[in-house]
Amino acid sequence: MIRVGLGRDLHRLVQGRRFLLAGVELEADRGELGHSDGDVLAHAVTDAVLGAAGLGDIGALFPPSDPKWKDADSMELLRIAFGKVKEQGWRLQNLDCVVTCETPRLIPYRERIRASLAAALDAGPAAIFVKGKTAEGLGPIGAGEAVDAEAICLLEKIL
Ligand code: MG
């Protein structure tokens, strides 16, 4: 059996916060606002794998109302979520992601981001791809006020 999953997230960008994508810090003058560390890509990927396995979503698993998750490492949340996915007998076939922000450019960081996701998801980097886009200066993303991430994954049941 195979299942697809889709995840999407958006975070406001503000000064004084780190700009993290899948645990990799990008050099930027603003970073993601959030209850956790704000890692928008980690959140989108977490929702994609949970959705594919029918295990709910990141907000249900790690409620923002729970102080336990304040400033949480979102890659740790992804590892916990994917652990639950694996317990149900799923493994990742592939993951494809799009990150949209005006700056910084993603390309110099892409291989590190792929490797970070691959390690968290028990996959080879070849099974993971991440693309960077801009919003062509339009809307809040184009104004540098937000970053958006989308992720789609395919899981295969092996048990
Ligand atoms: Mg989020």
mmCIF file with all atom_site columns, C-alpha atoms and ligand atoms in Angstrom:
data_model
loop_
_atom_site.group_PDB
_atom_site.id
_atom_site.type_symbol
_atom_site.label_atom_id
_atom_site.label_alt_id
_atom_site.label_comp_id
_atom_site.label_asym_id
_atom_site.label_entity_id
_atom_site.label_seq_id
_atom_site.pdbx_PDB_ins_code
_atom_site.Cartn_x
_atom_site.Cartn_y
_atom_site.Cartn_z
_atom_site.occupancy
_atom_site.B_iso_or_equiv
_atom_site.pdbx_formal_charge
_atom_site.auth_seq_id
_atom_site.auth_comp_id
_atom_site.auth_asym_id
_atom_site.auth_atom_id
_atom_site.pdbx_PDB_model_num
ATOM   1   C  CA . MET A 1 1   ? 0.000  0.000  0.000  1.00 0.00 ? 1   MET A CA 1
ATOM   2   C  CA . ILE A 1 2   ? 1.179  3.508  -0.757 1.00 0.00 ? 2   ILE A CA 1
ATOM   3   C  CA . ARG A 1 3   ? -0.173 6.836  0.517  1.00 0.00 ? 3   ARG A CA 1
ATOM   4   C  CA . VAL A 1 4   ? 0.549  10.451 -0.332 1.00 0.00 ? 4   VAL A CA 1
ATOM   5   C  CA . GLY A 1 5   ? 0.628  13.249 2.236  1.00 0.00 ? 5   GLY A CA 1
ATOM   6   C  CA . LEU A 1 6   ? 0.587  17.009 1.904  1.00 0.00 ? 6   LEU A CA 1
ATOM   7   C  CA . GLY A 1 7   ? 1.811  19.627 4.351  1.00 0.00 ? 7   GLY A CA 1
ATOM   8   C  CA . ARG A 1 8   ? 1.887  23.389 4.258  1.00 0.00 ? 8   ARG A CA 1
ATOM   9   C  CA . ASP A 1 9   ? 2.948  26.079 6.679  1.00 0.00 ? 9   ASP A CA 1
ATOM   10  C  CA . LEU A 1 10  ? 3.617  29.789 6.815  1.00 0.00 ? 10  LEU A CA 1
ATOM   11  C  CA . HIS A 1 11  ? 5.480  31.797 9.418  1.00 0.00 ? 11  HIS A CA 1
ATOM   12  C  CA . ARG A 1 12  ? 5.873  35.500 9.929  1.00 0.00 ? 12  ARG A CA 1
ATOM   13  C  CA . LEU A 1 13  ? 9.471  36.766 9.624  1.00 0.00 ? 13  LEU A CA 1
ATOM   14  C  CA . VAL A 1 14  ? 10.705 39.154 12.325 1.00 0.00 ? 14  VAL A CA 1
ATOM   15  C  CA . GLN A 1 15  ? 13.996 40.554 13.532 1.00 0.00 ? 15  GLN A CA 1
ATOM   16  C  CA . GLY A 1 16  ? 15.745 38.818 16.386 1.00 0.00 ? 16  GLY A CA 1
ATOM   17  C  CA . ARG A 1 17  ? 14.752 35.281 15.395 1.00 0.00 ? 17  ARG A CA 1
ATOM   18  C  CA . ARG A 1 18  ? 16.727 32.551 13.593 1.00 0.00 ? 18  ARG A CA 1
ATOM   19  C  CA . PHE A 1 19  ? 15.822 31.580 10.019 1.00 0.00 ? 19  PHE A CA 1
ATOM   20  C  CA . LEU A 1 20  ? 15.706 27.783 10.132 1.00 0.00 ? 20  LEU A CA 1
ATOM   21  C  CA . LEU A 1 21  ? 14.834 25.325 7.371  1.00 0.00 ? 21  LEU A CA 1
ATOM   22  C  CA . ALA A 1 22  ? 14.859 21.685 8.467  1.00 0.00 ? 22  ALA A CA 1
ATOM   23  C  CA . GLY A 1 23  ? 17.240 22.578 11.285 1.00 0.00 ? 23  GLY A CA 1
ATOM   24  C  CA . VAL A 1 24  ? 19.718 24.373 8.996  1.00 0.00 ? 24  VAL A CA 1
ATOM   25  C  CA . GLU A 1 25  ? 20.254 28.021 9.931  1.00 0.00 ? 25  GLU A CA 1
ATOM   26  C  CA . LEU A 1 26  ? 20.309 30.425 6.984  1.00 0.00 ? 26  LEU A CA 1
ATOM   27  C  CA . GLU A 1 27  ? 22.062 33.755 7.181  1.00 0.00 ? 27  GLU A CA 1
ATOM   28  C  CA . ALA A 1 28  ? 19.277 36.341 7.191  1.00 0.00 ? 28  ALA A CA 1
ATOM   29  C  CA . ASP A 1 29  ? 18.329 39.585 8.953  1.00 0.00 ? 29  ASP A CA 1
ATOM   30  C  CA . ARG A 1 30  ? 14.947 38.147 9.996  1.00 0.00 ? 30  ARG A CA 1
ATOM   31  C  CA . GLY A 1 31  ? 13.786 34.771 11.206 1.00 0.00 ? 31  GLY A CA 1
ATOM   32  C  CA . GLU A 1 32  ? 10.608 32.795 11.775 1.00 0.00 ? 32  GLU A CA 1
ATOM   33  C  CA . LEU A 1 33  ? 8.277  33.797 14.581 1.00 0.00 ? 33  LEU A CA 1
ATOM   34  C  CA . GLY A 1 34  ? 6.680  30.827 16.309 1.00 0.00 ? 34  GLY A CA 1
ATOM   35  C  CA . HIS A 1 35  ? 5.847  29.106 19.573 1.00 0.00 ? 35  HIS A CA 1
ATOM   36  C  CA . SER A 1 36  ? 8.518  26.544 18.694 1.00 0.00 ? 36  SER A CA 1
ATOM   37  C  CA . ASP A 1 37  ? 11.728 27.511 16.898 1.00 0.00 ? 37  ASP A CA 1
ATOM   38  C  CA . GLY A 1 38  ? 9.452  28.390 13.935 1.00 0.00 ? 38  GLY A CA 1
ATOM   39  C  CA . ASP A 1 39  ? 11.100 26.040 11.417 1.00 0.00 ? 39  ASP A CA 1
ATOM   40  C  CA . VAL A 1 40  ? 8.513  26.323 8.648  1.00 0.00 ? 40  VAL A CA 1
ATOM   41  C  CA . LEU A 1 41  ? 9.895  23.493 6.496  1.00 0.00 ? 41  LEU A CA 1
ATOM   42  C  CA . ALA A 1 42  ? 10.118 21.048 9.402  1.00 0.00 ? 42  ALA A CA 1
ATOM   43  C  CA . HIS A 1 43  ? 6.469  21.834 10.196 1.00 0.00 ? 43  HIS A CA 1
ATOM   44  C  CA . ALA A 1 44  ? 5.258  21.311 6.612  1.00 0.00 ? 44  ALA A CA 1
ATOM   45  C  CA . VAL A 1 45  ? 7.156  18.005 6.348  1.00 0.00 ? 45  VAL A CA 1
ATOM   46  C  CA . THR A 1 46  ? 5.795  16.832 9.715  1.00 0.00 ? 46  THR A CA 1
ATOM   47  C  CA . ASP A 1 47  ? 2.239  17.470 8.520  1.00 0.00 ? 47  ASP A CA 1
ATOM   48  C  CA . ALA A 1 48  ? 2.927  15.685 5.215  1.00 0.00 ? 48  ALA A CA 1
ATOM   49  C  CA . VAL A 1 49  ? 4.184  12.463 6.825  1.00 0.00 ? 49  VAL A CA 1
ATOM   50  C  CA . LEU A 1 50  ? 1.491  12.488 9.539  1.00 0.00 ? 50  LEU A CA 1
ATOM   51  C  CA . GLY A 1 51  ? -1.195 13.098 6.923  1.00 0.00 ? 51  GLY A CA 1
ATOM   52  C  CA . ALA A 1 52  ? 0.014  10.274 4.679  1.00 0.00 ? 52  ALA A CA 1
ATOM   53  C  CA . ALA A 1 53  ? -0.090 7.848  7.607  1.00 0.00 ? 53  ALA A CA 1
ATOM   54  C  CA . GLY A 1 54  ? -3.474 9.123  8.811  1.00 0.00 ? 54  GLY A CA 1
ATOM   55  C  CA . LEU A 1 55  ? -2.017 10.112 12.166 1.00 0.00 ? 55  LEU A CA 1
ATOM   56  C  CA . GLY A 1 56  ? -3.369 13.637 12.519 1.00 0.00 ? 56  GLY A CA 1
ATOM   57  C  CA . ASP A 1 57  ? -1.317 16.783 12.308 1.00 0.00 ? 57  ASP A CA 1
ATOM   58  C  CA . ILE A 1 58  ? 1.420  18.704 14.063 1.00 0.00 ? 58  ILE A CA 1
ATOM   59  C  CA . GLY A 1 59  ? -1.020 20.904 15.990 1.00 0.00 ? 59  GLY A CA 1
ATOM   60  C  CA . ALA A 1 60  ? -2.768 17.873 17.485 1.00 0.00 ? 60  ALA A CA 1
ATOM   61  C  CA . LEU A 1 61  ? 0.475  16.124 18.416 1.00 0.00 ? 61  LEU A CA 1
ATOM   62  C  CA . PHE A 1 62  ? 2.295  19.180 19.741 1.00 0.00 ? 62  PHE A CA 1
ATOM   63  C  CA . PRO A 1 63  ? -0.359 21.753 20.765 1.00 0.00 ? 63  PRO A CA 1
ATOM   64  C  CA . PRO A 1 64  ? 0.964  25.348 20.757 1.00 0.00 ? 64  PRO A CA 1
ATOM   65  C  CA . SER A 1 65  ? -1.050 25.858 23.970 1.00 0.00 ? 65  SER A CA 1
ATOM   66  C  CA . ASP A 1 66  ? 1.288  23.389 25.720 1.00 0.00 ? 66  ASP A CA 1
ATOM   67  C  CA . PRO A 1 67  ? 4.269  25.234 27.282 1.00 0.00 ? 67  PRO A CA 1
ATOM   68  C  CA . LYS A 1 68  ? 6.273  22.029 26.827 1.00 0.00 ? 68  LYS A CA 1
ATOM   69  C  CA . TRP A 1 69  ? 6.716  22.891 23.125 1.00 0.00 ? 69  TRP A CA 1
ATOM   70  C  CA . LYS A 1 70  ? 7.774  26.511 23.639 1.00 0.00 ? 70  LYS A CA 1
ATOM   71  C  CA . ASP A 1 71  ? 10.988 27.111 21.644 1.00 0.00 ? 71  ASP A CA 1
ATOM   72  C  CA . ALA A 1 72  ? 10.979 23.400 20.745 1.00 0.00 ? 72  ALA A CA 1
ATOM   73  C  CA . ASP A 1 73  ? 13.474 22.055 18.207 1.00 0.00 ? 73  ASP A CA 1
ATOM   74  C  CA . SER A 1 74  ? 11.131 21.381 15.287 1.00 0.00 ? 74  SER A CA 1
ATOM   75  C  CA . MET A 1 75  ? 13.401 18.703 13.841 1.00 0.00 ? 75  MET A CA 1
ATOM   76  C  CA . GLU A 1 76  ? 12.996 16.845 17.133 1.00 0.00 ? 76  GLU A CA 1
ATOM   77  C  CA . LEU A 1 77  ? 9.214  17.182 16.692 1.00 0.00 ? 77  LEU A CA 1
ATOM   78  C  CA . LEU A 1 78  ? 9.598  15.754 13.170 1.00 0.00 ? 78  LEU A CA 1
ATOM   79  C  CA . ARG A 1 79  ? 11.647 12.823 14.484 1.00 0.00 ? 79  ARG A CA 1
ATOM   80  C  CA . ILE A 1 80  ? 8.989  12.099 17.146 1.00 0.00 ? 80  ILE A CA 1
ATOM   81  C  CA . ALA A 1 81  ? 6.186  12.315 14.554 1.00 0.00 ? 81  ALA A CA 1
ATOM   82  C  CA . PHE A 1 82  ? 8.028  10.150 12.038 1.00 0.00 ? 82  PHE A CA 1
ATOM   83  C  CA . GLY A 1 83  ? 8.720  7.627  14.796 1.00 0.00 ? 83  GLY A CA 1
ATOM   84  C  CA . LYS A 1 84  ? 4.949  7.222  15.160 1.00 0.00 ? 84  LYS A CA 1
ATOM   85  C  CA . VAL A 1 85  ? 4.641  6.863  11.380 1.00 0.00 ? 85  VAL A CA 1
ATOM   86  C  CA . LYS A 1 86  ? 7.337  4.149  11.357 1.00 0.00 ? 86  LYS A CA 1
ATOM   87  C  CA . GLU A 1 87  ? 5.619  2.316  14.229 1.00 0.00 ? 87  GLU A CA 1
ATOM   88  C  CA . GLN A 1 88  ? 2.652  1.851  11.895 1.00 0.00 ? 88  GLN A CA 1
ATOM   89  C  CA . GLY A 1 89  ? 4.895  0.122  9.350  1.00 0.00 ? 89  GLY A CA 1
ATOM   90  C  CA . TRP A 1 90  ? 5.446  3.008  6.934  1.00 0.00 ? 90  TRP A CA 1
ATOM   91  C  CA . ARG A 1 91  ? 8.653  4.057  5.278  1.00 0.00 ? 91  ARG A CA 1
ATOM   92  C  CA . LEU A 1 92  ? 9.328  7.112  3.157  1.00 0.00 ? 92  LEU A CA 1
ATOM   93  C  CA . GLN A 1 93  ? 9.578  6.623  -0.598 1.00 0.00 ? 93  GLN A CA 1
ATOM   94  C  CA . ASN A 1 94  ? 10.162 10.261 -1.439 1.00 0.00 ? 94  ASN A CA 1
ATOM   95  C  CA . LEU A 1 95  ? 9.547  13.811 -0.291 1.00 0.00 ? 95  LEU A CA 1
ATOM   96  C  CA . ASP A 1 96  ? 9.372  16.930 -2.425 1.00 0.00 ? 96  ASP A CA 1
ATOM   97  C  CA . CYS A 1 97  ? 9.233  20.442 -0.956 1.00 0.00 ? 97  CYS A CA 1
ATOM   98  C  CA . VAL A 1 98  ? 8.916  24.058 -2.048 1.00 0.00 ? 98  VAL A CA 1
ATOM   99  C  CA . VAL A 1 99  ? 10.001 26.947 0.165  1.00 0.00 ? 99  VAL A CA 1
ATOM   100 C  CA . THR A 1 100 ? 8.848  30.428 -0.876 1.00 0.00 ? 100 THR A CA 1
ATOM   101 C  CA . CYS A 1 101 ? 10.578 33.511 0.513  1.00 0.00 ? 101 CYS A CA 1
ATOM   102 C  CA . GLU A 1 102 ? 12.058 36.657 -0.928 1.00 0.00 ? 102 GLU A CA 1
ATOM   103 C  CA . THR A 1 103 ? 15.438 36.280 0.795  1.00 0.00 ? 103 THR A CA 1
ATOM   104 C  CA . PRO A 1 104 ? 17.742 34.542 1.507  1.00 0.00 ? 104 PRO A CA 1
ATOM   105 C  CA . ARG A 1 105 ? 18.368 32.313 -1.479 1.00 0.00 ? 105 ARG A CA 1
ATOM   106 C  CA . LEU A 1 106 ? 18.047 28.655 -0.642 1.00 0.00 ? 106 LEU A CA 1
ATOM   107 C  CA . ILE A 1 107 ? 20.467 27.125 -3.128 1.00 0.00 ? 107 ILE A CA 1
ATOM   108 C  CA . PRO A 1 108 ? 23.668 27.448 -1.036 1.00 0.00 ? 108 PRO A CA 1
ATOM   109 C  CA . TYR A 1 109 ? 21.949 25.558 1.793  1.00 0.00 ? 109 TYR A CA 1
ATOM   110 C  CA . ARG A 1 110 ? 20.012 23.010 -0.249 1.00 0.00 ? 110 ARG A CA 1
ATOM   111 C  CA . GLU A 1 111 ? 22.266 19.979 0.178  1.00 0.00 ? 111 GLU A CA 1
ATOM   112 C  CA . ARG A 1 112 ? 22.483 20.482 3.940  1.00 0.00 ? 112 ARG A CA 1
ATOM   113 C  CA . ILE A 1 113 ? 18.700 20.815 4.148  1.00 0.00 ? 113 ILE A CA 1
ATOM   114 C  CA . ARG A 1 114 ? 18.229 17.621 2.103  1.00 0.00 ? 114 ARG A CA 1
ATOM   115 C  CA . ALA A 1 115 ? 20.713 15.750 4.288  1.00 0.00 ? 115 ALA A CA 1
ATOM   116 C  CA . SER A 1 116 ? 19.021 16.962 7.467  1.00 0.00 ? 116 SER A CA 1
ATOM   117 C  CA . LEU A 1 117 ? 15.586 15.801 6.264  1.00 0.00 ? 117 LEU A CA 1
ATOM   118 C  CA . ALA A 1 118 ? 17.019 12.511 4.994  1.00 0.00 ? 118 ALA A CA 1
ATOM   119 C  CA . ALA A 1 119 ? 18.543 11.774 8.405  1.00 0.00 ? 119 ALA A CA 1
ATOM   120 C  CA . ALA A 1 120 ? 15.271 12.531 10.202 1.00 0.00 ? 120 ALA A CA 1
ATOM   121 C  CA . LEU A 1 121 ? 13.230 10.408 7.804  1.00 0.00 ? 121 LEU A CA 1
ATOM   122 C  CA . ASP A 1 122 ? 15.533 7.361  7.440  1.00 0.00 ? 122 ASP A CA 1
ATOM   123 C  CA . ALA A 1 123 ? 15.945 8.046  3.725  1.00 0.00 ? 123 ALA A CA 1
ATOM   124 C  CA . GLY A 1 124 ? 18.783 8.769  1.327  1.00 0.00 ? 124 GLY A CA 1
ATOM   125 C  CA . PRO A 1 125 ? 19.205 12.370 0.112  1.00 0.00 ? 125 PRO A CA 1
ATOM   126 C  CA . ALA A 1 126 ? 18.169 11.190 -3.379 1.00 0.00 ? 126 ALA A CA 1
ATOM   127 C  CA . ALA A 1 127 ? 14.665 10.579 -2.007 1.00 0.00 ? 127 ALA A CA 1
ATOM   128 C  CA . ILE A 1 128 ? 14.387 14.175 -0.775 1.00 0.00 ? 128 ILE A CA 1
ATOM   129 C  CA . PHE A 1 129 ? 14.183 17.302 -2.869 1.00 0.00 ? 129 PHE A CA 1
ATOM   130 C  CA . VAL A 1 130 ? 13.773 20.940 -1.859 1.00 0.00 ? 130 VAL A CA 1
ATOM   131 C  CA . LYS A 1 131 ? 13.142 23.841 -4.209 1.00 0.00 ? 131 LYS A CA 1
ATOM   132 C  CA . GLY A 1 132 ? 13.364 27.544 -3.430 1.00 0.00 ? 132 GLY A CA 1
ATOM   133 C  CA . LYS A 1 133 ? 11.056 30.114 -4.999 1.00 0.00 ? 133 LYS A CA 1
ATOM   134 C  CA . THR A 1 134 ? 10.422 33.809 -4.542 1.00 0.00 ? 134 THR A CA 1
ATOM   135 C  CA . ALA A 1 135 ? 7.034  35.528 -4.595 1.00 0.00 ? 135 ALA A CA 1
ATOM   136 C  CA . GLU A 1 136 ? 8.255  37.997 -7.249 1.00 0.00 ? 136 GLU A CA 1
ATOM   137 C  CA . GLY A 1 137 ? 7.875  40.825 -4.736 1.00 0.00 ? 137 GLY A CA 1
ATOM   138 C  CA . LEU A 1 138 ? 4.139  40.234 -4.352 1.00 0.00 ? 138 LEU A CA 1
ATOM   139 C  CA . GLY A 1 139 ? 2.163  40.064 -1.122 1.00 0.00 ? 139 GLY A CA 1
ATOM   140 C  CA . PRO A 1 140 ? 3.547  39.595 2.405  1.00 0.00 ? 140 PRO A CA 1
ATOM   141 C  CA . ILE A 1 141 ? 6.008  36.919 1.267  1.00 0.00 ? 141 ILE A CA 1
ATOM   142 C  CA . GLY A 1 142 ? 7.251  39.225 -1.474 1.00 0.00 ? 142 GLY A CA 1
ATOM   143 C  CA . ALA A 1 143 ? 7.669  41.997 1.110  1.00 0.00 ? 143 ALA A CA 1
ATOM   144 C  CA . GLY A 1 144 ? 9.882  39.716 3.204  1.00 0.00 ? 144 GLY A CA 1
ATOM   145 C  CA . GLU A 1 145 ? 7.316  39.499 5.995  1.00 0.00 ? 145 GLU A CA 1
ATOM   146 C  CA . ALA A 1 146 ? 6.679  35.754 5.757  1.00 0.00 ? 146 ALA A CA 1
ATOM   147 C  CA . VAL A 1 147 ? 8.027  32.430 4.537  1.00 0.00 ? 147 VAL A CA 1
ATOM   148 C  CA . ASP A 1 148 ? 5.902  29.582 3.219  1.00 0.00 ? 148 ASP A CA 1
ATOM   149 C  CA . ALA A 1 149 ? 6.743  25.889 2.876  1.00 0.00 ? 149 ALA A CA 1
ATOM   150 C  CA . GLU A 1 150 ? 4.914  23.088 1.095  1.00 0.00 ? 150 GLU A CA 1
ATOM   151 C  CA . ALA A 1 151 ? 5.770  19.399 1.244  1.00 0.00 ? 151 ALA A CA 1
ATOM   152 C  CA . ILE A 1 152 ? 4.397  16.308 -0.424 1.00 0.00 ? 152 ILE A CA 1
ATOM   153 C  CA . CYS A 1 153 ? 5.493  12.789 0.419  1.00 0.00 ? 153 CYS A CA 1
ATOM   154 C  CA . LEU A 1 154 ? 4.865  9.218  -0.593 1.00 0.00 ? 154 LEU A CA 1
ATOM   155 C  CA . LEU A 1 155 ? 4.868  6.517  2.073  1.00 0.00 ? 155 LEU A CA 1
ATOM   156 C  CA . GLU A 1 156 ? 4.965  2.775  1.470  1.00 0.00 ? 156 GLU A CA 1
ATOM   157 C  CA . LYS A 1 157 ? 3.641  0.245  3.985  1.00 0.00 ? 157 LYS A CA 1
ATOM   158 C  CA . ILE A 1 158 ? 6.268  -2.400 4.545  1.00 0.00 ? 158 ILE A CA 1
ATOM   159 C  CA . LEU A 1 159 ? 4.787  -4.299 7.517  1.00 0.00 ? 159 LEU A CA 1
HETATM 160 MG MG . MG  B 2 .   ? 4.364  26.185 11.936 1.00 0.00 ? 1   MG  B MG 1
#
